[in-house]
Coordinates of C-alpha atoms and ligand atoms in Angstrom, one line a residue:
X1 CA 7.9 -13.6 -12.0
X2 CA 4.4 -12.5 -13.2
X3 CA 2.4 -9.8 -11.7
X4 CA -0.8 -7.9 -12.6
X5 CA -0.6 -4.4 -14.1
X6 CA -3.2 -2.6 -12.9
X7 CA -2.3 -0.4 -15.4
X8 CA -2.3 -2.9 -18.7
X9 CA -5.0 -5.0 -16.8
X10 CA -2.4 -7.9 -17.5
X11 CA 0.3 -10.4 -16.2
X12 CA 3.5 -9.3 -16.8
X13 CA 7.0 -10.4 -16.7
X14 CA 8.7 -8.6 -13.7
X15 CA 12.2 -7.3 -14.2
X16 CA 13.6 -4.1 -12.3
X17 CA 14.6 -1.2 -14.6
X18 CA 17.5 -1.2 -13.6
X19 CA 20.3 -3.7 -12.1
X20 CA 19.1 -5.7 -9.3
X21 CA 17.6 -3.2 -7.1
X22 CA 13.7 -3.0 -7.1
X23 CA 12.4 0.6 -6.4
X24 CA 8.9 0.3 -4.5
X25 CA 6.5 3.0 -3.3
X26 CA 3.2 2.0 -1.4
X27 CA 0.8 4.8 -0.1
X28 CA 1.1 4.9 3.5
X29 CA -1.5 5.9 6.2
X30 CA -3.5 9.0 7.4
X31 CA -2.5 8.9 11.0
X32 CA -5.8 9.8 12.6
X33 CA -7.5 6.7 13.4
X34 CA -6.6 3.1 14.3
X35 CA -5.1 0.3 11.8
X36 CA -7.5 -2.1 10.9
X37 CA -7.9 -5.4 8.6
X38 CA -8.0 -3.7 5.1
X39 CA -4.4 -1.9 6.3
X40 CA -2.9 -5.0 7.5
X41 CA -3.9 -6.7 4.4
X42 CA -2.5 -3.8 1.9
X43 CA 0.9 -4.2 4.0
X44 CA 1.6 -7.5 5.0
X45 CA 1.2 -8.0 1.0
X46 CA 3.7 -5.7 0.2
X47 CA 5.5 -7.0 3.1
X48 CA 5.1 -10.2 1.5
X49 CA 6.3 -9.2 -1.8
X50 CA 9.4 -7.8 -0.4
X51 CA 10.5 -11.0 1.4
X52 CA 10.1 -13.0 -1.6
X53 CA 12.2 -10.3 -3.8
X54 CA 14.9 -10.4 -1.5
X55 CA 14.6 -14.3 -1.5
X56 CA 15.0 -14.7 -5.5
X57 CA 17.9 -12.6 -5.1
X58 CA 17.0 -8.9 -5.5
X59 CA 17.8 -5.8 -3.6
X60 CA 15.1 -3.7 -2.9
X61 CA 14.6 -0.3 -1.6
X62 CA 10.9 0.5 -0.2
X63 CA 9.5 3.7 0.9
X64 CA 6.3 4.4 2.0
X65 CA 5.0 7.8 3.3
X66 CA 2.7 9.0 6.3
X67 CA 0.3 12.1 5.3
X68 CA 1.3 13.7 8.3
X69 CA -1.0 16.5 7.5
X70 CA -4.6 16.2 6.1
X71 CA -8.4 17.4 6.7
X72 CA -9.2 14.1 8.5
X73 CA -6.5 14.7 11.0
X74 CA -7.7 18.2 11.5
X75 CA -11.0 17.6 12.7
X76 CA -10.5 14.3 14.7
X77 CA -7.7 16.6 16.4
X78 CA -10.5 18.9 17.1
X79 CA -13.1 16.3 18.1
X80 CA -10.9 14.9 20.4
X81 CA -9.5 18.4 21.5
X82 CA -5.9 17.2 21.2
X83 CA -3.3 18.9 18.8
X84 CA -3.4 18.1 15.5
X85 CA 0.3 16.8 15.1
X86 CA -0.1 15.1 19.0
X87 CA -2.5 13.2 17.2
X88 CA -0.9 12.3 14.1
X89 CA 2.0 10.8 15.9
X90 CA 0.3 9.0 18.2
X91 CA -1.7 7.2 15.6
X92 CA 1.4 6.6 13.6
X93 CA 3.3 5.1 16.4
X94 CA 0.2 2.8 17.1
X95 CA 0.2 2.3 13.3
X96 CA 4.1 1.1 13.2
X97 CA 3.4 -1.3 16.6
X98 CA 0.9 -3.3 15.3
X99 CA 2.5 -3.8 11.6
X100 CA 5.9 -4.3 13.8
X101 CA 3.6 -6.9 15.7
X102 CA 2.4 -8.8 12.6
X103 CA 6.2 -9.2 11.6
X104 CA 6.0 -6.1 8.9
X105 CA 9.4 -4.6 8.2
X106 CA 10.1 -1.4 8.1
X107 CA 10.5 0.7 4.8
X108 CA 13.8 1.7 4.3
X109 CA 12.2 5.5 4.5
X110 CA 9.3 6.2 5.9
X111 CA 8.6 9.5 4.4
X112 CA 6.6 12.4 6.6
X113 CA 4.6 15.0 4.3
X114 CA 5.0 18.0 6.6
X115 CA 8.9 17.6 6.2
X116 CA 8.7 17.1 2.5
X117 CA 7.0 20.3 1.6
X118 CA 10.3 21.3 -0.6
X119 CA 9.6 18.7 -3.0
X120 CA 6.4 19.2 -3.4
X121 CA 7.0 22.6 -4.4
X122 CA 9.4 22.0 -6.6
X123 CA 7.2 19.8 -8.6
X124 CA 4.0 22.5 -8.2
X125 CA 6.4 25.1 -9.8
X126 CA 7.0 23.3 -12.8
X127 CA 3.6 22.3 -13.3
X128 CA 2.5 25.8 -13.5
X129 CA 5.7 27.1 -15.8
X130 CA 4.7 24.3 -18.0
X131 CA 0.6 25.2 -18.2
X132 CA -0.7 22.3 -16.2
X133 CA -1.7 23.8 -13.1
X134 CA -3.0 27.5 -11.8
X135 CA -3.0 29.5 -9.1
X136 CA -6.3 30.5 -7.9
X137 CA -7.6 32.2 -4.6
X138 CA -4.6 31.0 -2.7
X139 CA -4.6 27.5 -4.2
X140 CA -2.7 26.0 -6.7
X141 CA -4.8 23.2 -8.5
X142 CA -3.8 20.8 -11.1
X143 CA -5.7 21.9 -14.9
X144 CA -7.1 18.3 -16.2
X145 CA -8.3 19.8 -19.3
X146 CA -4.7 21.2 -20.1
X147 CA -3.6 17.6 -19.8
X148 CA -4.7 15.5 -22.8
X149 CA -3.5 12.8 -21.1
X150 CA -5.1 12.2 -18.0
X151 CA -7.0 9.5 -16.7
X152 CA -4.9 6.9 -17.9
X153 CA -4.9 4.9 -14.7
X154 CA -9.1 5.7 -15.0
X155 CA -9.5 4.2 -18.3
X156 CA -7.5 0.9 -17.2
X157 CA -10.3 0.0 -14.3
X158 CA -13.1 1.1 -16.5
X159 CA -13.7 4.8 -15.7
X160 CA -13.9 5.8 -19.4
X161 CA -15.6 9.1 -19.4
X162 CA -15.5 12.3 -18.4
X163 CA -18.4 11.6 -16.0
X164 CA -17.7 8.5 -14.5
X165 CA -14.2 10.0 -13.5
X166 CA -15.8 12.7 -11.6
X167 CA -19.0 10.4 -10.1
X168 CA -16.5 8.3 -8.3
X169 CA -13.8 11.7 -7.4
X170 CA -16.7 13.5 -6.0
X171 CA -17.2 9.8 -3.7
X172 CA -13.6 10.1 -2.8
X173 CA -13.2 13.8 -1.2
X174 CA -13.3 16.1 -4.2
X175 CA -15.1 19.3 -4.3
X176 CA -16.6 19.5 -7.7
X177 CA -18.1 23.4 -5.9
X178 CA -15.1 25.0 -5.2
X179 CA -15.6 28.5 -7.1
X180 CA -12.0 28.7 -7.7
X181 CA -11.6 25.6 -10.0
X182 CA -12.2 25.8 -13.4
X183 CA -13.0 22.2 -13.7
X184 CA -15.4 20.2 -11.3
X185 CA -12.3 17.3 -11.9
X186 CA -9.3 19.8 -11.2
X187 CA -7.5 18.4 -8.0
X188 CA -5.8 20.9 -5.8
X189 CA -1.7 21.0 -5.1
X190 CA -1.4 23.3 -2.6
X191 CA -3.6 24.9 -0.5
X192 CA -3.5 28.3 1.6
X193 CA -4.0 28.2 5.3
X194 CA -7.3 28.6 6.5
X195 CA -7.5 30.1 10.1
X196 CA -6.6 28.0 12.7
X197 CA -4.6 25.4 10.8
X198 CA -0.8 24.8 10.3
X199 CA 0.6 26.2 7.5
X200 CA 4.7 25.6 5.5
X201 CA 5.9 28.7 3.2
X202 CA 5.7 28.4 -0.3
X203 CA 6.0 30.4 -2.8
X204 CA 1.9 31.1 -2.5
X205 CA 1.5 32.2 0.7
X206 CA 1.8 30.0 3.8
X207 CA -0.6 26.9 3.1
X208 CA 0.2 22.8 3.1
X209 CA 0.2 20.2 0.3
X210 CA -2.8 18.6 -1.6
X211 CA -2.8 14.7 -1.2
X212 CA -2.0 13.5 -4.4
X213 CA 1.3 15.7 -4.5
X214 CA 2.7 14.0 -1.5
X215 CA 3.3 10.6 -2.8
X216 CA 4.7 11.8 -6.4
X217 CA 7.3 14.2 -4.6
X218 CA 8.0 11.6 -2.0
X219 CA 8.4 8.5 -4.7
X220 CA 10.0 10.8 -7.1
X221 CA 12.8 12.4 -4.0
X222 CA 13.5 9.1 -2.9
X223 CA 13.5 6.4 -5.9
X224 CA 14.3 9.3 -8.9
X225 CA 11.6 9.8 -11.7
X226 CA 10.8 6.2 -12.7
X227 CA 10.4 3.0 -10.3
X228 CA 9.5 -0.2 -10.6
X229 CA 6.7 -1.0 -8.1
X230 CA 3.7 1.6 -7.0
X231 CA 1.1 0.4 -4.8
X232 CA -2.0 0.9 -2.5
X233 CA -5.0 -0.1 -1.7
X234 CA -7.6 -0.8 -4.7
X235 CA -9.4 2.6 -3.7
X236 CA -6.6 4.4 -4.5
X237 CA -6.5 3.6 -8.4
X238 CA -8.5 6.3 -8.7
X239 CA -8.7 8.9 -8.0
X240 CA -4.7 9.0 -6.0
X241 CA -2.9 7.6 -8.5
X242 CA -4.2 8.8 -11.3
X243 CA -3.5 11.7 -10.2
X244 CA -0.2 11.0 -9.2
X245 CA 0.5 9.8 -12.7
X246 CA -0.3 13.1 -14.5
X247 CA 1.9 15.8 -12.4
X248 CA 4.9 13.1 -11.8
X249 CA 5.2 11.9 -15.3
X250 CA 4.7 16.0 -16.8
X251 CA 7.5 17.0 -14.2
X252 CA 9.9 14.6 -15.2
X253 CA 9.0 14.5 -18.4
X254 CA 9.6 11.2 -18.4
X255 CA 6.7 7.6 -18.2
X256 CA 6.1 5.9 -17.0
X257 CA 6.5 6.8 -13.6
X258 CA 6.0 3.5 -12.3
X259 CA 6.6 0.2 -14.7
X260 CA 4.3 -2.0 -12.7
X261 CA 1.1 -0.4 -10.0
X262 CA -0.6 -3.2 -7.5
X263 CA -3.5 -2.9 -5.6
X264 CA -4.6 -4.8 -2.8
X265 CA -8.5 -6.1 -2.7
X266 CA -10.7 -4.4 0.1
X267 CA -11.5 -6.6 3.6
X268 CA -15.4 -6.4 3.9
X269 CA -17.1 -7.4 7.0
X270 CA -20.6 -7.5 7.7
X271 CA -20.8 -7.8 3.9
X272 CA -19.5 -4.0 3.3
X273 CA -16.3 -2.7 2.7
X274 CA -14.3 -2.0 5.8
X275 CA -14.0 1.5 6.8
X276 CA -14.5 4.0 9.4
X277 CA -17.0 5.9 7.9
X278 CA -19.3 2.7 8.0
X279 CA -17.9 1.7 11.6
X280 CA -17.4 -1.9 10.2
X281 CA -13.6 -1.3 11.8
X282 CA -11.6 -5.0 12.7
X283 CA -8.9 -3.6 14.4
X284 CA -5.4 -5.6 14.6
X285 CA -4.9 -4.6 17.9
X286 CA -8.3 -6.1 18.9
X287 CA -7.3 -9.3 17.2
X288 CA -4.1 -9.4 19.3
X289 CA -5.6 -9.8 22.4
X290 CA -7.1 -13.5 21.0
X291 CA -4.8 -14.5 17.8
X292 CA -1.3 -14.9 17.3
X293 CA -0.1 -12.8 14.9
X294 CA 1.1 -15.9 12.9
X295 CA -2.4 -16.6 13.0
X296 CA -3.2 -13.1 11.5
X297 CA -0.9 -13.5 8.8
X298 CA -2.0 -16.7 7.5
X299 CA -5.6 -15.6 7.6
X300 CA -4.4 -12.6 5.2
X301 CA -1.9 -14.5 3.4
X302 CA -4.9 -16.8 2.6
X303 CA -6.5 -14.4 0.4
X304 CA -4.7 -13.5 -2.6
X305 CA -3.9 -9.7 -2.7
X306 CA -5.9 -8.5 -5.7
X307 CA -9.1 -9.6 -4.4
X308 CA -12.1 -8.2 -2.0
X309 CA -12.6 -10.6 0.7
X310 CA -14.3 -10.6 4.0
X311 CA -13.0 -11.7 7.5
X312 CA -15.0 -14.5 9.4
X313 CA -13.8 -15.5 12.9
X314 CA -13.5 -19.3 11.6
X315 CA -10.7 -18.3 9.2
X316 CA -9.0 -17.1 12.4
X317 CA -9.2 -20.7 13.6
X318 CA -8.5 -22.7 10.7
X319 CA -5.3 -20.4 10.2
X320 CA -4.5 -20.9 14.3
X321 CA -4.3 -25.2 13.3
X322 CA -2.3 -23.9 10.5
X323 CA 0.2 -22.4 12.6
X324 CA 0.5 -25.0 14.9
X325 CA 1.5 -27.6 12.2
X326 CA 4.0 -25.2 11.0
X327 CA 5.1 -25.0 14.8
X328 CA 5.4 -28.6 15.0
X329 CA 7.4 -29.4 11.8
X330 CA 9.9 -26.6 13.4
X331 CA 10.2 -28.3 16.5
X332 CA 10.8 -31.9 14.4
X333 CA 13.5 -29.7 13.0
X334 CA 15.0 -28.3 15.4
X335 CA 17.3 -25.7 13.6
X336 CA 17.6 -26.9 10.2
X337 CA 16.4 -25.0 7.4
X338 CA 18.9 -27.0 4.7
X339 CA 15.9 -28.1 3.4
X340 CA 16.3 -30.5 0.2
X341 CA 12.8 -30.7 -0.9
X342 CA 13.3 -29.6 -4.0
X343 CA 9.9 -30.6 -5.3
X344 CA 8.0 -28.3 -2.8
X345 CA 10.8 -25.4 -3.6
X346 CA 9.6 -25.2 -6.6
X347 CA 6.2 -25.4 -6.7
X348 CA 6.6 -23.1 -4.4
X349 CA 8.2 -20.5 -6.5
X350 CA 5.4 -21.1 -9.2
X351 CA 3.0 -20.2 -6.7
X352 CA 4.8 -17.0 -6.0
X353 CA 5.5 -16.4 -9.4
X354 CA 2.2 -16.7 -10.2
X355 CA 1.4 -13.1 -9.2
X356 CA 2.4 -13.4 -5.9
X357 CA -0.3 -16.3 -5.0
X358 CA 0.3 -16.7 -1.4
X359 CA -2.9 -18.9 -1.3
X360 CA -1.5 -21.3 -3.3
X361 CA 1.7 -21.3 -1.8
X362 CA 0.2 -21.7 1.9
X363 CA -1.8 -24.7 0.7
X364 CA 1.5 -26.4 -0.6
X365 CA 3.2 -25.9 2.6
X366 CA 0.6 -26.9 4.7
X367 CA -0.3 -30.4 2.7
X368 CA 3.4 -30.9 3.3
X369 CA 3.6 -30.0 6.8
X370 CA 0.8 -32.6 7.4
X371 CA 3.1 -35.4 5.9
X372 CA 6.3 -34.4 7.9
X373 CA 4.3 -34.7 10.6
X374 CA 3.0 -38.1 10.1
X375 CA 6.6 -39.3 8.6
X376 CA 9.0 -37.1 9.9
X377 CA 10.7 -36.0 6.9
X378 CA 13.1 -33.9 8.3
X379 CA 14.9 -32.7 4.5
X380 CA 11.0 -31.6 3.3
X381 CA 10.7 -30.4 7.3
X382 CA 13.7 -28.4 7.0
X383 CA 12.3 -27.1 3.7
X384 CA 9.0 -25.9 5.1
X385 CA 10.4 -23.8 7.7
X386 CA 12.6 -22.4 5.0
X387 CA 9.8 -21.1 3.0
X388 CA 7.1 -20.7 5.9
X389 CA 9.4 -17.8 6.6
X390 CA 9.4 -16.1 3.3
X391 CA 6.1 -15.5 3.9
X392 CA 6.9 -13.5 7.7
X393 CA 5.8 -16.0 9.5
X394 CA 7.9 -16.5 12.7
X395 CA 8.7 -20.0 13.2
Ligands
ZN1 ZN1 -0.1 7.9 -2.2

């Protein structure tokens, strides 16, 4: 199977590291507002990915974490005047419902940051015994400039300076002004508690994770020091990962820390990127009330994951008829999913293994649903079924 390295800006041949279990990591969510689109899209891909692993025959074992803990949580907690980890809860719960909804399976863990705080510390530790991170005020930040290497993730999606790294950071949430940093570009590992917020011990005073710490200590606890997928949406490249990158692979001394990172495309709508800052939110549970979730799948599954699109209600409709020809080769069927098509099987699995192009492969299934219907094919019939459900469609 091929799949684009973000990393090497290339197809690559996928093969686990090791054996025939494929280690996957894929950012989870802030819990503090409602899933939309762009989420569903990043997960039901990796969702996705996962079915089609298992189908060629792999074992996989997928964890994804929850930043239980974060700025954004603290001040919609306040805004709302409910408690910060009421909130985060909640929000996750809704979060797990509506990806349980559009038929997303669960990771095997599904990592919470406030309970991982050991590992993270761990990992900070080493990183300032080995010179690439310093305490300051309180904090504990991660020294770019110590690290000759960083910014390799950057470089791949054509942040090649200096500048243009910290143009797009200071976009994404850094604080280029913090007096204690000694570089606008430093990140921070841990940070003391202010007053008023939670706080876990560490070995700095009471305080709670940076970001970017999470996810290495979470992969890194769960998977060991080197996996085979990494993945998020494309606006985590950088800054998150690269991020990630640098403390994971100077604590394990080992790289890289993942063989192969994906990134899903961003959902636009109104011709902007989705996102709540702009207010231009699709929410799946709002699409619920009027779609199938079949219906929402196929509509993301009809984008192909490394690509930006943007959600109009007709592709809703057009992927509603889809699902009802899929529903009536199934009910030709009956049962059967002894499929002997071996044709469509394998054009099939060149669409997949064409980078996981579930565009391709929907089109292929849905040209051949339209002739089962008309000739009642039952072996292609029994066939379409078979692979319709690779895809998490429930048929
Ligand atoms: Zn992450």
């Amino acid at each position: 199977m091929k799949l684009f390295n973000t990393l090497t800006q290339s197809l690559e041949e996928f093969a686990p590291l090791t054996d025939n279990t494929v280690r996957i990591y894929v950012c989870g969510i802030t819990p503090y507002d409602t899933t939309h689109l762009g989420h569903a899209f990043t997960y039901v891909s990796f969702d996705t990915l996962i079915r089609y692993l298992e189908f060629r025959g792999y074992t996989v074992n997928y964890v994804q974490n929850v930043t239980d803990i974060d700025d954004d949580i603290l001040r919609k907690a306040r805004e709302v005047g409910m408690a910060w980890d009421e909130l985060g809860r909640r929000e996750t719960e809704r979060y797990l419902r509506d990806m349980d909804a559009l038929n997303v399976r669960r990771p095997n863990v599904y990592a919470h940051a406030t309970q991982e705080t050991p590992a993270m510390i761990e990992i900070i530790q080493t990183l300032l015994a080995r010179g690439y991170a310093y305490e300051s005020g309180g904090n504990v930040y991660y020294s770019i400039k110590s690290d000759p290497d960083f910014g390799i993730m950057a470089r791949a999606i054509g942040l090649n300076d200096y500048s243009a790294m910290l143009t797009i950071a200071n976009e994404r949430g850094n604080y280029p002004d913090d007096p204690r940093k000694k570089d606008p570009l430093d990140f921070v590992l841990w940070q003391a508690q202010a007053p008023g917020e939670p706080a876990w011990p560490s070995p700095w005073g009471p305080g709670r994770p940076g970001w970017h710490i999470e996810c290495s200590a979470m992969s890194i606890h769960y998977l060991g020091p080197q996996i085979d997928i990494h993945g998020g949406g494309a606006d985590l490249a950088f800054p998150h990962h690269t991020c990630e990158i640098a403390q994971s692979e100077h604590f394990t001394g080992k790289a890289p820390f993942s063989r192969f990172w994906m990134h899903t495309g961003m959902v636009h709508q109104d011709g902007e990127k989705m996102s709540k800052s702009l207010g231009n939110l699709t929410l799946v549970s709002d699409l619920l009330q009027n779609y199938s979730a079949n219906a929402i799948r196929v509509t993301l599954l009809s984008h192909h994951y490394r690509y930006p699109w943007e959600c109009f209600p007709e592709d809703l409709q057009v992927a509603t008829e889809t699902v009802e020809l899929f529903q009536r080769v199934r009910a030709l069927v009956g049962e059967r999913v002894d499929g002997t098509d071996s044709l469509l099987h394998d054009r099939f699995i060149a669409a997949m293994e064409n980078d996981l192009n579930t565009p391709q492969a929907l089109f292929l299934l849905r040209q051949a649903a339209e002739a089962v219907v008309a000739n009642h094919d039952l072996n292609t019939g029994a066939e379409i079924v078979r692979l319709v459900r690779v895809l998490g469609l429930k048929v």
